[in-house]
PDB file of C-alpha atoms in Angstrom:
ATOM      1  CA  UNK A   1       0.063   0.105   0.083  1.00  0.00           C
ATOM      2  CA  UNK A   2       1.123   3.565  -0.639  1.00  0.00           C
ATOM      3  CA  UNK A   3       2.945   5.206   2.616  1.00  0.00           C
ATOM      4  CA  UNK A   4       1.660   8.392   3.849  1.00  0.00           C
ATOM      5  CA  UNK A   5       3.969  11.218   2.899  1.00  0.00           C
ATOM      6  CA  UNK A   6       5.235  11.948   6.350  1.00  0.00           C
ATOM      7  CA  UNK A   7       6.069   8.269   7.213  1.00  0.00           C
ATOM      8  CA  UNK A   8       7.720   7.828   3.821  1.00  0.00           C
ATOM      9  CA  UNK A   9       9.663  11.169   4.473  1.00  0.00           C
ATOM     10  CA  UNK A  10      10.760   9.971   7.863  1.00  0.00           C
ATOM     11  CA  UNK A  11      11.802   6.456   6.659  1.00  0.00           C
ATOM     12  CA  UNK A  12      13.768   7.802   4.007  1.00  0.00           C
ATOM     13  CA  UNK A  13      15.679   9.900   6.425  1.00  0.00           C
ATOM     14  CA  UNK A  14      16.352   7.062   8.473  1.00  0.00           C
ATOM     15  CA  UNK A  15      17.502   4.837   5.554  1.00  0.00           C
ATOM     16  CA  UNK A  16      19.995   7.576   4.517  1.00  0.00           C
ATOM     17  CA  UNK A  17      21.178   8.062   7.975  1.00  0.00           C
ATOM     18  CA  UNK A  18      21.390   4.284   9.098  1.00  0.00           C
ATOM     19  CA  UNK A  19      20.765   2.295   5.977  1.00  0.00           C
ATOM     20  CA  UNK A  20      17.980  -0.106   5.381  1.00  0.00           C
ATOM     21  CA  UNK A  21      18.646  -2.328   8.205  1.00  0.00           C
ATOM     22  CA  UNK A  22      19.590   0.337  10.790  1.00  0.00           C
ATOM     23  CA  UNK A  23      16.447   1.479  12.093  1.00  0.00           C
ATOM     24  CA  UNK A  24      13.347   0.103  13.729  1.00  0.00           C
ATOM     25  CA  UNK A  25       9.656   0.917  13.792  1.00  0.00           C
ATOM     26  CA  UNK A  26      10.157   2.307  17.122  1.00  0.00           C
ATOM     27  CA  UNK A  27      12.895   4.840  15.294  1.00  0.00           C
ATOM     28  CA  UNK A  28      10.346   5.555  12.487  1.00  0.00           C
ATOM     29  CA  UNK A  29       7.393   5.982  14.895  1.00  0.00           C
ATOM     30  CA  UNK A  30       9.459   8.611  16.920  1.00  0.00           C
ATOM     31  CA  UNK A  31      10.776  10.236  13.343  1.00  0.00           C
ATOM     32  CA  UNK A  32       7.381  10.399  11.892  1.00  0.00           C
ATOM     33  CA  UNK A  33       5.770  11.794  15.342  1.00  0.00           C
ATOM     34  CA  UNK A  34       3.509   9.061  15.478  1.00  0.00           C
ATOM     35  CA  UNK A  35       2.438   6.239  17.914  1.00  0.00           C
ATOM     36  CA  UNK A  36       3.441   2.803  17.366  1.00  0.00           C
ATOM     37  CA  UNK A  37      -0.212   1.529  16.791  1.00  0.00           C
ATOM     38  CA  UNK A  38      -0.784   4.523  14.351  1.00  0.00           C
ATOM     39  CA  UNK A  39       2.514   3.894  12.493  1.00  0.00           C
ATOM     40  CA  UNK A  40       1.568   0.241  12.230  1.00  0.00           C
ATOM     41  CA  UNK A  41      -1.987   0.805  11.081  1.00  0.00           C
ATOM     42  CA  UNK A  42      -0.896   3.280   8.495  1.00  0.00           C
ATOM     43  CA  UNK A  43       2.153   1.577   7.264  1.00  0.00           C
ATOM     44  CA  UNK A  44       2.015  -2.082   8.028  1.00  0.00           C
ATOM     45  CA  UNK A  45       5.264  -3.952   8.756  1.00  0.00           C
ATOM     46  CA  UNK A  46       8.923  -2.621   8.648  1.00  0.00           C
ATOM     47  CA  UNK A  47       9.295  -4.787   5.447  1.00  0.00           C
ATOM     48  CA  UNK A  48       6.313  -3.160   4.021  1.00  0.00           C
ATOM     49  CA  UNK A  49       7.846   0.217   4.648  1.00  0.00           C
ATOM     50  CA  UNK A  50      11.082  -0.601   2.756  1.00  0.00           C
ATOM     51  CA  UNK A  51       9.238  -2.310  -0.151  1.00  0.00           C
ATOM     52  CA  UNK A  52       7.149   0.879  -0.460  1.00  0.00           C
ATOM     53  CA  UNK A  53      10.472   2.825  -0.259  1.00  0.00           C
ATOM     54  CA  UNK A  54      11.943   0.638  -3.004  1.00  0.00           C
ATOM     55  CA  UNK A  55       8.886   1.356  -5.301  1.00  0.00           C
ATOM     56  CA  UNK A  56       9.467   4.896  -4.774  1.00  0.00           C
ATOM     57  CA  UNK A  57      13.171   4.753  -5.912  1.00  0.00           C
ATOM     58  CA  UNK A  58      14.678   4.584  -2.733  1.00  0.00           C
ATOM     59  CA  UNK A  59      17.755   1.998  -2.577  1.00  0.00           C
ATOM     60  CA  UNK A  60      16.993  -0.427   0.054  1.00  0.00           C
ATOM     61  CA  UNK A  61      19.349  -2.834  -0.824  1.00  0.00           C
ATOM     62  CA  UNK A  62      18.297  -6.610  -1.472  1.00  0.00           C
ATOM     63  CA  UNK A  63      15.624  -7.587   0.939  1.00  0.00           C
ATOM     64  CA  UNK A  64      15.471 -11.181   2.470  1.00  0.00           C
ATOM     65  CA  UNK A  65      12.188 -13.026   2.681  1.00  0.00           C
ATOM     66  CA  UNK A  66      10.351 -12.017   5.930  1.00  0.00           C
ATOM     67  CA  UNK A  67      10.339 -15.722   7.037  1.00  0.00           C
ATOM     68  CA  UNK A  68      14.022 -16.248   6.612  1.00  0.00           C
ATOM     69  CA  UNK A  69      14.717 -12.880   8.676  1.00  0.00           C
ATOM     70  CA  UNK A  70      12.392 -14.278  11.567  1.00  0.00           C
ATOM     71  CA  UNK A  71      14.219 -17.579  11.740  1.00  0.00           C
ATOM     72  CA  UNK A  72      17.377 -15.769  11.472  1.00  0.00           C
ATOM     73  CA  UNK A  73      16.342 -13.576  14.351  1.00  0.00           C
ATOM     74  CA  UNK A  74      15.291 -16.553  16.511  1.00  0.00           C
ATOM     75  CA  UNK A  75      18.847 -17.604  16.629  1.00  0.00           C
ATOM     76  CA  UNK A  76      19.898 -14.374  18.183  1.00  0.00           C
ATOM     77  CA  UNK A  77      16.765 -13.861  20.651  1.00  0.00           C
ATOM     78  CA  UNK A  78      16.732 -17.560  21.941  1.00  0.00           C
ATOM     79  CA  UNK A  79      20.184 -17.307  22.532  1.00  0.00           C
ATOM     80  CA  UNK A  80      20.271 -14.254  24.221  1.00  0.00           C
ATOM     81  CA  UNK A  81      17.096 -14.837  26.438  1.00  0.00           C
ATOM     82  CA  UNK A  82      16.412 -18.722  26.030  1.00  0.00           C
ATOM     83  CA  UNK A  83      13.430 -20.689  24.882  1.00  0.00           C
ATOM     84  CA  UNK A  84      11.157 -19.775  27.603  1.00  0.00           C
ATOM     85  CA  UNK A  85      11.617 -16.190  28.380  1.00  0.00           C
ATOM     86  CA  UNK A  86      11.715 -15.072  24.437  1.00  0.00           C
ATOM     87  CA  UNK A  87       8.655 -13.687  23.174  1.00  0.00           C
ATOM     88  CA  UNK A  88       7.248 -13.190  19.479  1.00  0.00           C
ATOM     89  CA  UNK A  89       7.512  -9.646  20.183  1.00  0.00           C
ATOM     90  CA  UNK A  90      11.236  -9.984  20.674  1.00  0.00           C
ATOM     91  CA  UNK A  91      11.771 -11.969  17.628  1.00  0.00           C
ATOM     92  CA  UNK A  92       9.720  -9.522  15.631  1.00  0.00           C
ATOM     93  CA  UNK A  93      11.814  -6.485  16.923  1.00  0.00           C
ATOM     94  CA  UNK A  94      15.154  -8.477  16.175  1.00  0.00           C
ATOM     95  CA  UNK A  95      13.908  -9.305  12.607  1.00  0.00           C
ATOM     96  CA  UNK A  96      12.578  -5.697  11.766  1.00  0.00           C
ATOM     97  CA  UNK A  97       8.906  -6.909  11.198  1.00  0.00           C
ATOM     98  CA  UNK A  98       5.651  -6.492  13.073  1.00  0.00           C
ATOM     99  CA  UNK A  99       4.400  -8.805  15.528  1.00  0.00           C
ATOM    100  CA  UNK A 100       1.649  -9.570  13.168  1.00  0.00           C
ATOM    101  CA  UNK A 101       3.901 -10.630  10.537  1.00  0.00           C
ATOM    102  CA  UNK A 102       5.423 -13.385  12.848  1.00  0.00           C
ATOM    103  CA  UNK A 103       1.947 -14.465  13.840  1.00  0.00           C
ATOM    104  CA  UNK A 104       0.755 -14.637  10.124  1.00  0.00           C
ATOM    105  CA  UNK A 105       3.931 -16.624   9.338  1.00  0.00           C
ATOM    106  CA  UNK A 106       4.028 -19.066  12.253  1.00  0.00           C
ATOM    107  CA  UNK A 107       0.827 -18.658  14.123  1.00  0.00           C
ATOM    108  CA  UNK A 108       2.080 -18.855  17.625  1.00  0.00           C
ATOM    109  CA  UNK A 109       5.323 -19.515  19.642  1.00  0.00           C
ATOM    110  CA  UNK A 110       4.957 -23.415  19.319  1.00  0.00           C
ATOM    111  CA  UNK A 111       4.779 -22.953  15.615  1.00  0.00           C
ATOM    112  CA  UNK A 112       7.706 -20.538  15.706  1.00  0.00           C
ATOM    113  CA  UNK A 113      10.101 -22.786  17.703  1.00  0.00           C
ATOM    114  CA  UNK A 114       8.926 -25.935  15.770  1.00  0.00           C
ATOM    115  CA  UNK A 115       9.888 -24.306  12.473  1.00  0.00           C
ATOM    116  CA  UNK A 116      13.126 -22.859  13.846  1.00  0.00           C
ATOM    117  CA  UNK A 117      14.254 -26.422  15.200  1.00  0.00           C
ATOM    118  CA  UNK A 118      13.578 -27.726  11.771  1.00  0.00           C
ATOM    119  CA  UNK A 119      15.571 -24.737  10.284  1.00  0.00           C
ATOM    120  CA  UNK A 120      18.556 -24.852  12.141  1.00  0.00           C
ATOM    121  CA  UNK A 121      21.491 -27.181  12.564  1.00  0.00           C
ATOM    122  CA  UNK A 122      23.077 -29.795  10.335  1.00  0.00           C
ATOM    123  CA  UNK A 123      19.874 -31.516   9.268  1.00  0.00           C
ATOM    124  CA  UNK A 124      19.380 -29.934   5.743  1.00  0.00           C
ATOM    125  CA  UNK A 125      22.872 -31.010   4.828  1.00  0.00           C
ATOM    126  CA  UNK A 126      22.544 -34.163   6.244  1.00  0.00           C
ATOM    127  CA  UNK A 127      19.159 -34.819   4.461  1.00  0.00           C
ATOM    128  CA  UNK A 128      21.103 -34.173   1.099  1.00  0.00           C
ATOM    129  CA  UNK A 129      23.815 -36.952   2.050  1.00  0.00           C
ATOM    130  CA  UNK A 130      21.071 -39.389   2.928  1.00  0.00           C
ATOM    131  CA  UNK A 131      19.016 -38.800  -0.046  1.00  0.00           C
ATOM    132  CA  UNK A 132      21.825 -38.972  -2.446  1.00  0.00           C
ATOM    133  CA  UNK A 133      24.613 -41.120  -1.195  1.00  0.00           C
ATOM    134  CA  UNK A 134      27.889 -41.150  -3.293  1.00  0.00           C
ATOM    135  CA  UNK A 135      28.505 -44.635  -3.054  1.00  0.00           C
ATOM    136  CA  UNK A 136      31.453 -44.124  -0.942  1.00  0.00           C
ATOM    137  CA  UNK A 137      30.422 -44.938   2.472  1.00  0.00           C
ATOM    138  CA  UNK A 138      33.308 -43.521   4.244  1.00  0.00           C
ATOM    139  CA  UNK A 139      33.462 -40.224   2.445  1.00  0.00           C
ATOM    140  CA  UNK A 140      29.578 -39.932   3.413  1.00  0.00           C
ATOM    141  CA  UNK A 141      30.005 -40.626   6.943  1.00  0.00           C
ATOM    142  CA  UNK A 142      32.944 -38.276   7.040  1.00  0.00           C
ATOM    143  CA  UNK A 143      30.589 -35.370   5.606  1.00  0.00           C
ATOM    144  CA  UNK A 144      27.864 -36.172   8.126  1.00  0.00           C
ATOM    145  CA  UNK A 145      30.117 -36.150  10.942  1.00  0.00           C
ATOM    146  CA  UNK A 146      32.090 -33.027   9.699  1.00  0.00           C
ATOM    147  CA  UNK A 147      28.780 -31.037   9.097  1.00  0.00           C
ATOM    148  CA  UNK A 148      27.412 -31.890  12.714  1.00  0.00           C
ATOM    149  CA  UNK A 149      30.767 -30.724  14.163  1.00  0.00           C
ATOM    150  CA  UNK A 150      30.750 -27.426  12.206  1.00  0.00           C
ATOM    151  CA  UNK A 151      27.352 -26.815  13.290  1.00  0.00           C
ATOM    152  CA  UNK A 152      28.308 -27.267  16.977  1.00  0.00           C
ATOM    153  CA  UNK A 153      31.106 -25.050  16.658  1.00  0.00           C
ATOM    154  CA  UNK A 154      29.109 -22.227  15.129  1.00  0.00           C
ATOM    155  CA  UNK A 155      26.062 -22.605  17.444  1.00  0.00           C
ATOM    156  CA  UNK A 156      27.651 -23.801  20.705  1.00  0.00           C
ATOM    157  CA  UNK A 157      25.359 -21.524  22.960  1.00  0.00           C
ATOM    158  CA  UNK A 158      22.229 -22.356  21.055  1.00  0.00           C
ATOM    159  CA  UNK A 159      23.133 -26.147  21.111  1.00  0.00           C
ATOM    160  CA  UNK A 160      23.575 -25.838  24.729  1.00  0.00           C
ATOM    161  CA  UNK A 161      20.189 -24.170  25.485  1.00  0.00           C
ATOM    162  CA  UNK A 162      18.402 -26.906  23.530  1.00  0.00           C
ATOM    163  CA  UNK A 163      20.425 -29.862  25.105  1.00  0.00           C
ATOM    164  CA  UNK A 164      19.597 -28.345  28.527  1.00  0.00           C
ATOM    165  CA  UNK A 165      15.862 -28.058  27.510  1.00  0.00           C
ATOM    166  CA  UNK A 166      15.666 -31.489  26.585  1.00  0.00           C
ATOM    167  CA  UNK A 167      17.685 -32.832  29.902  1.00  0.00           C
ATOM    168  CA  UNK A 168      15.269 -30.818  32.214  1.00  0.00           C
ATOM    169  CA  UNK A 169      12.169 -31.926  30.177  1.00  0.00           C
ATOM    170  CA  UNK A 170      11.220 -28.399  29.561  1.00  0.00           C
ATOM    171  CA  UNK A 171       7.876 -27.294  27.790  1.00  0.00           C
ATOM    172  CA  UNK A 172       9.865 -26.888  24.424  1.00  0.00           C
ATOM    173  CA  UNK A 173      11.727 -30.071  24.564  1.00  0.00           C
ATOM    174  CA  UNK A 174       9.232 -31.906  22.343  1.00  0.00           C
ATOM    175  CA  UNK A 175       9.571 -29.406  19.525  1.00  0.00           C
ATOM    176  CA  UNK A 176      13.300 -29.774  19.652  1.00  0.00           C
ATOM    177  CA  UNK A 177      13.601 -33.405  19.650  1.00  0.00           C
ATOM    178  CA  UNK A 178      10.695 -34.703  17.563  1.00  0.00           C
ATOM    179  CA  UNK A 179      11.427 -37.713  15.509  1.00  0.00           C
ATOM    180  CA  UNK A 180      11.493 -36.177  11.886  1.00  0.00           C
ATOM    181  CA  UNK A 181      13.822 -33.415  13.325  1.00  0.00           C
ATOM    182  CA  UNK A 182      16.433 -35.949  14.912  1.00  0.00           C
ATOM    183  CA  UNK A 183      19.770 -36.257  12.958  1.00  0.00           C
ATOM    184  CA  UNK A 184      19.713 -39.933  13.914  1.00  0.00           C
ATOM    185  CA  UNK A 185      16.660 -40.527  11.859  1.00  0.00           C
ATOM    186  CA  UNK A 186      18.465 -39.248   8.833  1.00  0.00           C
ATOM    187  CA  UNK A 187      21.600 -41.101   9.379  1.00  0.00           C
ATOM    188  CA  UNK A 188      19.537 -44.208   9.630  1.00  0.00           C
ATOM    189  CA  UNK A 189      18.308 -43.619   6.272  1.00  0.00           C
ATOM    190  CA  UNK A 190      21.888 -43.341   4.926  1.00  0.00           C
ATOM    191  CA  UNK A 191      23.008 -46.521   6.608  1.00  0.00           C
ATOM    192  CA  UNK A 192      19.966 -48.427   5.346  1.00  0.00           C
ATOM    193  CA  UNK A 193      20.935 -47.426   1.788  1.00  0.00           C
ATOM    194  CA  UNK A 194      24.533 -48.987   2.325  1.00  0.00           C
ATOM    195  CA  UNK A 195      23.042 -52.201   4.232  1.00  0.00           C
ATOM    196  CA  UNK A 196      20.547 -52.813   1.374  1.00  0.00           C
ATOM    197  CA  UNK A 197      23.627 -53.227  -0.926  1.00  0.00           C
ATOM    198  CA  UNK A 198      25.729 -55.416   1.403  1.00  0.00           C
ATOM    199  CA  UNK A 199      28.362 -52.666   2.182  1.00  0.00           C
ATOM    200  CA  UNK A 200      27.682 -52.820   6.076  1.00  0.00           C
ATOM    201  CA  UNK A 201      27.240 -56.546   6.960  1.00  0.00           C
ATOM    202  CA  UNK A 202      24.325 -57.975   8.981  1.00  0.00           C
ATOM    203  CA  UNK A 203      23.979 -55.031  11.515  1.00  0.00           C
ATOM    204  CA  UNK A 204      21.032 -52.919  12.120  1.00  0.00           C
ATOM    205  CA  UNK A 205      20.984 -49.736  10.383  1.00  0.00           C
ATOM    206  CA  UNK A 206      19.080 -48.314  13.380  1.00  0.00           C
ATOM    207  CA  UNK A 207      21.674 -49.443  15.815  1.00  0.00           C
ATOM    208  CA  UNK A 208      24.585 -48.515  13.701  1.00  0.00           C
ATOM    209  CA  UNK A 209      23.396 -45.036  13.451  1.00  0.00           C
ATOM    210  CA  UNK A 210      22.930 -44.672  17.202  1.00  0.00           C
ATOM    211  CA  UNK A 211      26.425 -45.896  17.901  1.00  0.00           C
ATOM    212  CA  UNK A 212      27.763 -43.384  15.117  1.00  0.00           C
ATOM    213  CA  UNK A 213      25.660 -40.341  16.502  1.00  0.00           C
ATOM    214  CA  UNK A 214      26.840 -41.421  20.029  1.00  0.00           C
ATOM    215  CA  UNK A 215      30.542 -40.847  18.937  1.00  0.00           C
ATOM    216  CA  UNK A 216      29.908 -37.646  17.560  1.00  0.00           C
ATOM    217  CA  UNK A 217      28.017 -36.692  20.560  1.00  0.00           C
ATOM    218  CA  UNK A 218      30.793 -37.653  22.775  1.00  0.00           C
ATOM    219  CA  UNK A 219      33.292 -35.074  21.204  1.00  0.00           C
ATOM    220  CA  UNK A 220      30.378 -32.244  21.340  1.00  0.00           C
ATOM    221  CA  UNK A 221      28.993 -32.543  24.673  1.00  0.00           C
ATOM    222  CA  UNK A 222      32.208 -31.947  26.580  1.00  0.00           C
ATOM    223  CA  UNK A 223      32.819 -28.334  25.267  1.00  0.00           C
ATOM    224  CA  UNK A 224      29.071 -27.826  25.225  1.00  0.00           C
ATOM    225  CA  UNK A 225      28.540 -28.669  28.801  1.00  0.00           C
ATOM    226  CA  UNK A 226      31.818 -27.716  30.283  1.00  0.00           C
ATOM    227  CA  UNK A 227      32.943 -25.025  27.749  1.00  0.00           C
ATOM    228  CA  UNK A 228      36.118 -24.642  25.514  1.00  0.00           C
ATOM    229  CA  UNK A 229      36.508 -25.155  21.927  1.00  0.00           C
ATOM    230  CA  UNK A 230      35.457 -27.993  19.752  1.00  0.00           C
ATOM    231  CA  UNK A 231      38.076 -29.923  18.202  1.00  0.00           C
ATOM    232  CA  UNK A 232      38.897 -29.527  14.311  1.00  0.00           C
ATOM    233  CA  UNK A 233      35.800 -30.902  12.535  1.00  0.00           C
ATOM    234  CA  UNK A 234      37.569 -32.374   9.500  1.00  0.00           C
ATOM    235  CA  UNK A 235      39.965 -34.006  11.402  1.00  0.00           C
ATOM    236  CA  UNK A 236      37.413 -35.191  14.138  1.00  0.00           C
ATOM    237  CA  UNK A 237      34.922 -36.479  11.408  1.00  0.00           C
ATOM    238  CA  UNK A 238      37.915 -38.548  10.014  1.00  0.00           C
ATOM    239  CA  UNK A 239      38.964 -40.097  13.437  1.00  0.00           C
ATOM    240  CA  UNK A 240      35.223 -40.918  14.280  1.00  0.00           C
ATOM    241  CA  UNK A 241      34.344 -42.718  10.741  1.00  0.00           C
ATOM    242  CA  UNK A 242      37.746 -44.546  10.794  1.00  0.00           C
ATOM    243  CA  UNK A 243      37.032 -45.960  14.611  1.00  0.00           C
ATOM    244  CA  UNK A 244      33.120 -46.849  13.636  1.00  0.00           C
ATOM    245  CA  UNK A 245      34.126 -48.562  10.406  1.00  0.00           C
ATOM    246  CA  UNK A 246      37.062 -50.497  11.821  1.00  0.00           C
ATOM    247  CA  UNK A 247      34.726 -51.478  14.688  1.00  0.00           C
ATOM    248  CA  UNK A 248      32.230 -52.727  12.439  1.00  0.00           C
ATOM    249  CA  UNK A 249      34.617 -54.891  10.437  1.00  0.00           C
ATOM    250  CA  UNK A 250      36.074 -56.273  13.566  1.00  0.00           C
ATOM    251  CA  UNK A 251      32.558 -57.204  14.830  1.00  0.00           C
ATOM    252  CA  UNK A 252      31.884 -58.848  11.367  1.00  0.00           C
ATOM    253  CA  UNK A 253      34.993 -60.934  11.699  1.00  0.00           C
ATOM    254  CA  UNK A 254      33.925 -62.386  14.893  1.00  0.00           C
ATOM    255  CA  UNK A 255      30.372 -63.096  13.852  1.00  0.00           C
ATOM    256  CA  UNK A 256      29.801 -66.732  12.991  1.00  0.00           C
TER     257      UNK A 256
END
């Protein structure tokens, strides 16, 4: 919708001073001399303001999809405040959108945390490996392990929050640990494809996945719970995969 002239002028001034990502709707309300309620009623969300400015020829840069902005903001807000204390209004403020946009995209806090849990972490990259195995079991397992280790290194604080939420059985644990979201499920799918062609012997893929995931967790849990940096992801992935495959081979030789 077209912006009222006073809001458009105030927004253009803020963009010129601070850039398209350097102001909030609170800033715009003060700059335009309006209340927050009036501003949202006349202009909609922050993204709507920037879109309207862009249509008027104001350079606002490339806009990121509102849903992606909200999910990115979740990482910041949840790490800072925790899952319980964080509010949708906090997330909206961090994302630079109106609260109504968050509600429209995700429904409520449960929907937001559920979507966020499916969005973060190594699951996307792991799904790609599971759905498209290369035929090289060692290389695929190393990719999975390295992906998890890199994620843990990048999001230690957030991973710690998620682990503690699960350990204490908090109200958000079910959204962070439902079966479709668990990395072990994806790993099982990968191992099933190799078990089907005889590359893994007579072992159950689900048990193998549990063992491999447990080895990765052993290297992640110390730094997450006790502090300190994680070991090198690539080197650790090679070590875990080597021990895992050698252990399977040894077990297969001893099996009558």
